[in-house]
PDB file of C-alpha atoms and ligand atoms in Angstrom:
ATOM      1  CA  MET A   1       0.000   0.000   0.000  1.00 62.00           C
ATOM      2  CA  ASP A   2       1.469   3.213  -1.081  1.00 61.00           C
ATOM      3  CA  GLU A   3       0.156   6.361   0.358  1.00 60.00           C
ATOM      4  CA  ASP A   4       0.522   9.234  -1.942  1.00 60.00           C
ATOM      5  CA  ILE A   5       1.676  11.919   0.368  1.00 57.00           C
ATOM      6  CA  MET A   6       1.281  15.310  -1.094  1.00 61.00           C
ATOM      7  CA  SER A   7       4.533  17.000  -0.558  1.00 61.00           C
ATOM      8  CA  SER A   8       3.603  20.314   0.865  1.00 60.00           C
ATOM      9  CA  PRO A   9       5.146  23.129  -1.099  1.00 69.00           C
ATOM     10  CA  ASN A  10       5.961  25.040   2.016  1.00 75.00           C
ATOM     11  CA  ARG A  11       7.628  23.352   4.891  1.00 90.00           C
ATOM     12  CA  LEU A  12       8.423  24.904   8.175  1.00 94.00           C
ATOM     13  CA  VAL A  13      11.992  25.762   8.808  1.00 95.00           C
ATOM     14  CA  GLU A  14      13.621  27.514  11.679  1.00 96.00           C
ATOM     15  CA  CYS A  15      15.255  30.882  11.397  1.00 96.00           C
ATOM     16  CA  ARG A  16      18.775  30.518  12.656  1.00 96.00           C
ATOM     17  CA  ILE A  17      18.721  33.999  14.064  1.00 96.00           C
ATOM     18  CA  CYS A  18      15.411  34.401  15.839  1.00 97.00           C
ATOM     19  CA  HIS A  19      14.709  30.661  16.078  1.00 97.00           C
ATOM     20  CA  SER A  20      11.116  30.981  15.101  1.00 97.00           C
ATOM     21  CA  GLU A  21       9.596  28.698  12.536  1.00 96.00           C
ATOM     22  CA  ASP A  22       8.292  29.940   9.282  1.00 96.00           C
ATOM     23  CA  GLU A  23       7.549  28.600   5.845  1.00 95.00           C
ATOM     24  CA  ASP A  24      10.696  28.174   3.846  1.00 91.00           C
ATOM     25  CA  SER A  25       9.229  30.402   1.179  1.00 93.00           C
ATOM     26  CA  ASN A  26       9.364  33.216   3.700  1.00 95.00           C
ATOM     27  CA  MET A  27      12.936  32.463   4.527  1.00 95.00           C
ATOM     28  CA  ASP A  28      16.090  33.491   2.852  1.00 96.00           C
ATOM     29  CA  THR A  29      19.218  31.466   2.373  1.00 96.00           C
ATOM     30  CA  PRO A  30      21.767  34.257   2.352  1.00 96.00           C
ATOM     31  CA  CYS A  31      24.978  32.255   2.317  1.00 96.00           C
ATOM     32  CA  SER A  32      26.529  28.860   1.800  1.00 95.00           C
ATOM     33  CA  CYS A  33      25.396  27.304   5.021  1.00 96.00           C
ATOM     34  CA  CYS A  34      23.535  24.078   4.600  1.00 93.00           C
ATOM     35  CA  GLY A  35      20.987  22.141   6.545  1.00 90.00           C
ATOM     36  CA  THR A  36      18.739  23.968   8.916  1.00 87.00           C
ATOM     37  CA  LEU A  37      21.339  26.647   9.441  1.00 94.00           C
ATOM     38  CA  LYS A  38      20.866  28.059   6.007  1.00 95.00           C
ATOM     39  CA  TYR A  39      17.471  29.539   6.667  1.00 96.00           C
ATOM     40  CA  ALA A  40      16.928  32.932   8.127  1.00 96.00           C
ATOM     41  CA  HIS A  41      14.424  35.700   7.749  1.00 97.00           C
ATOM     42  CA  GLN A  42      15.599  38.420   5.479  1.00 96.00           C
ATOM     43  CA  ASN A  43      14.807  40.954   8.174  1.00 96.00           C
ATOM     44  CA  CYS A  44      16.727  38.953  10.717  1.00 97.00           C
ATOM     45  CA  VAL A  45      19.753  38.687   8.456  1.00 96.00           C
ATOM     46  CA  GLN A  46      19.688  42.387   7.814  1.00 96.00           C
ATOM     47  CA  ARG A  47      19.399  43.144  11.482  1.00 95.00           C
ATOM     48  CA  TRP A  48      22.249  40.770  12.124  1.00 94.00           C
ATOM     49  CA  CYS A  49      24.350  42.598   9.529  1.00 94.00           C
ATOM     50  CA  ASN A  50      23.548  45.870  11.209  1.00 93.00           C
ATOM     51  CA  GLU A  51      24.697  44.543  14.536  1.00 92.00           C
ATOM     52  CA  LYS A  52      27.790  42.819  13.222  1.00 90.00           C
ATOM     53  CA  GLY A  53      28.713  45.606  10.879  1.00 92.00           C
ATOM     54  CA  ASP A  54      29.565  43.279   8.015  1.00 93.00           C
ATOM     55  CA  THR A  55      27.907  40.894   5.619  1.00 96.00           C
ATOM     56  CA  THR A  56      30.008  37.833   6.236  1.00 95.00           C
ATOM     57  CA  CYS A  57      28.485  34.692   7.631  1.00 95.00           C
ATOM     58  CA  GLU A  58      30.268  33.693  10.806  1.00 90.00           C
ATOM     59  CA  ILE A  59      29.513  30.056  10.224  1.00 92.00           C
ATOM     60  CA  CYS A  60      30.557  29.455   6.644  1.00 95.00           C
ATOM     61  CA  GLN A  61      32.698  32.569   6.282  1.00 95.00           C
ATOM     62  CA  GLN A  62      30.986  33.435   3.037  1.00 94.00           C
ATOM     63  CA  GLN A  63      29.843  36.817   1.969  1.00 95.00           C
ATOM     64  CA  LEU A  64      26.102  36.998   2.143  1.00 97.00           C
ATOM     65  CA  LYS A  65      24.422  37.319  -1.159  1.00 94.00           C
ATOM     66  CA  PRO A  66      23.948  40.814  -2.536  1.00 94.00           C
ATOM     67  CA  GLY A  67      21.103  42.787  -1.123  1.00 94.00           C
ATOM     68  CA  TYR A  68      22.236  42.966   2.441  1.00 96.00           C
ATOM     69  CA  THR A  69      23.778  46.176   3.539  1.00 94.00           C
ATOM     70  CA  VAL A  70      25.844  47.288   6.428  1.00 91.00           C
ATOM     71  CA  PRO A  71      25.353  50.598   8.111  1.00 81.00           C
ATOM     72  CA  PRO A  72      28.154  53.118   8.160  1.00 79.00           C
ATOM     73  CA  LEU A  73      30.528  52.596  11.009  1.00 67.00           C
ATOM     74  CA  PRO A  74      28.891  53.458  14.269  1.00 59.00           C
ATOM     75  CA  PRO A  75      30.255  56.500  16.014  1.00 64.00           C
ATOM     76  CA  LEU A  76      33.009  55.700  18.416  1.00 65.00           C
ATOM     77  CA  LEU A  77      31.935  55.502  21.955  1.00 63.00           C
ATOM     78  CA  HIS A  78      33.324  58.427  23.801  1.00 60.00           C
ATOM     79  CA  TYR A  79      33.972  57.156  27.209  1.00 60.00           C
ATOM     80  CA  GLY A  80      35.409  59.725  29.502  1.00 57.00           C
ATOM     81  CA  SER A  81      34.589  62.641  27.270  1.00 56.00           C
ATOM     82  CA  SER A  82      34.529  64.675  30.418  1.00 58.00           C
ATOM     83  CA  PRO A  83      37.921  64.549  32.041  1.00 56.00           C
ATOM     84  CA  ILE A  84      38.190  62.750  35.285  1.00 54.00           C
ATOM     85  CA  ASN A  85      39.924  64.797  37.928  1.00 58.00           C
ATOM     86  CA  PHE A  86      42.203  62.545  39.825  1.00 54.00           C
ATOM     87  CA  GLY A  87      43.605  63.906  42.985  1.00 57.00           C
ATOM     88  CA  TYR A  88      40.489  65.794  43.786  1.00 52.00           C
ATOM     89  CA  VAL A  89      40.624  66.187  47.493  1.00 54.00           C
ATOM     90  CA  LEU A  90      37.691  66.925  49.650  1.00 58.00           C
ATOM     91  CA  ASN A  91      38.597  69.507  52.212  1.00 61.00           C
ATOM     92  CA  SER A  92      36.405  69.025  55.184  1.00 57.00           C
ATOM     93  CA  HIS A  93      36.364  71.737  57.722  1.00 62.00           C
TER      94      HIS A  93
HETATM   95 ZN1   ZN B 101      14.084  35.256  12.040  1.00 61.23          ZN
HETATM   96 ZN1   ZN B 102      26.753  30.757   6.231  1.00 61.23          ZN
END
């Protein structure tokens, strides 16, 4: 007996970034990763690029496919922009 299983056109895959499941048609495969790791939401990948500041996959070390952008370099964090006065002595009377 052979059951004819309709292969569903959309199967659920897990976004490797936000770990939520979605239909693979909603997912992107931005790099050369294979298996379940290759799927990610386009928005998630873009957000990831924004946070990382580059478009290279950390797993497969491939450039993500065109279409993903990186923001301009974030402004340097200015710690200690106000000078710290060492040797400031409290004079108590
Ligand atoms: Zn996602
Ligand atoms: Zn990859």
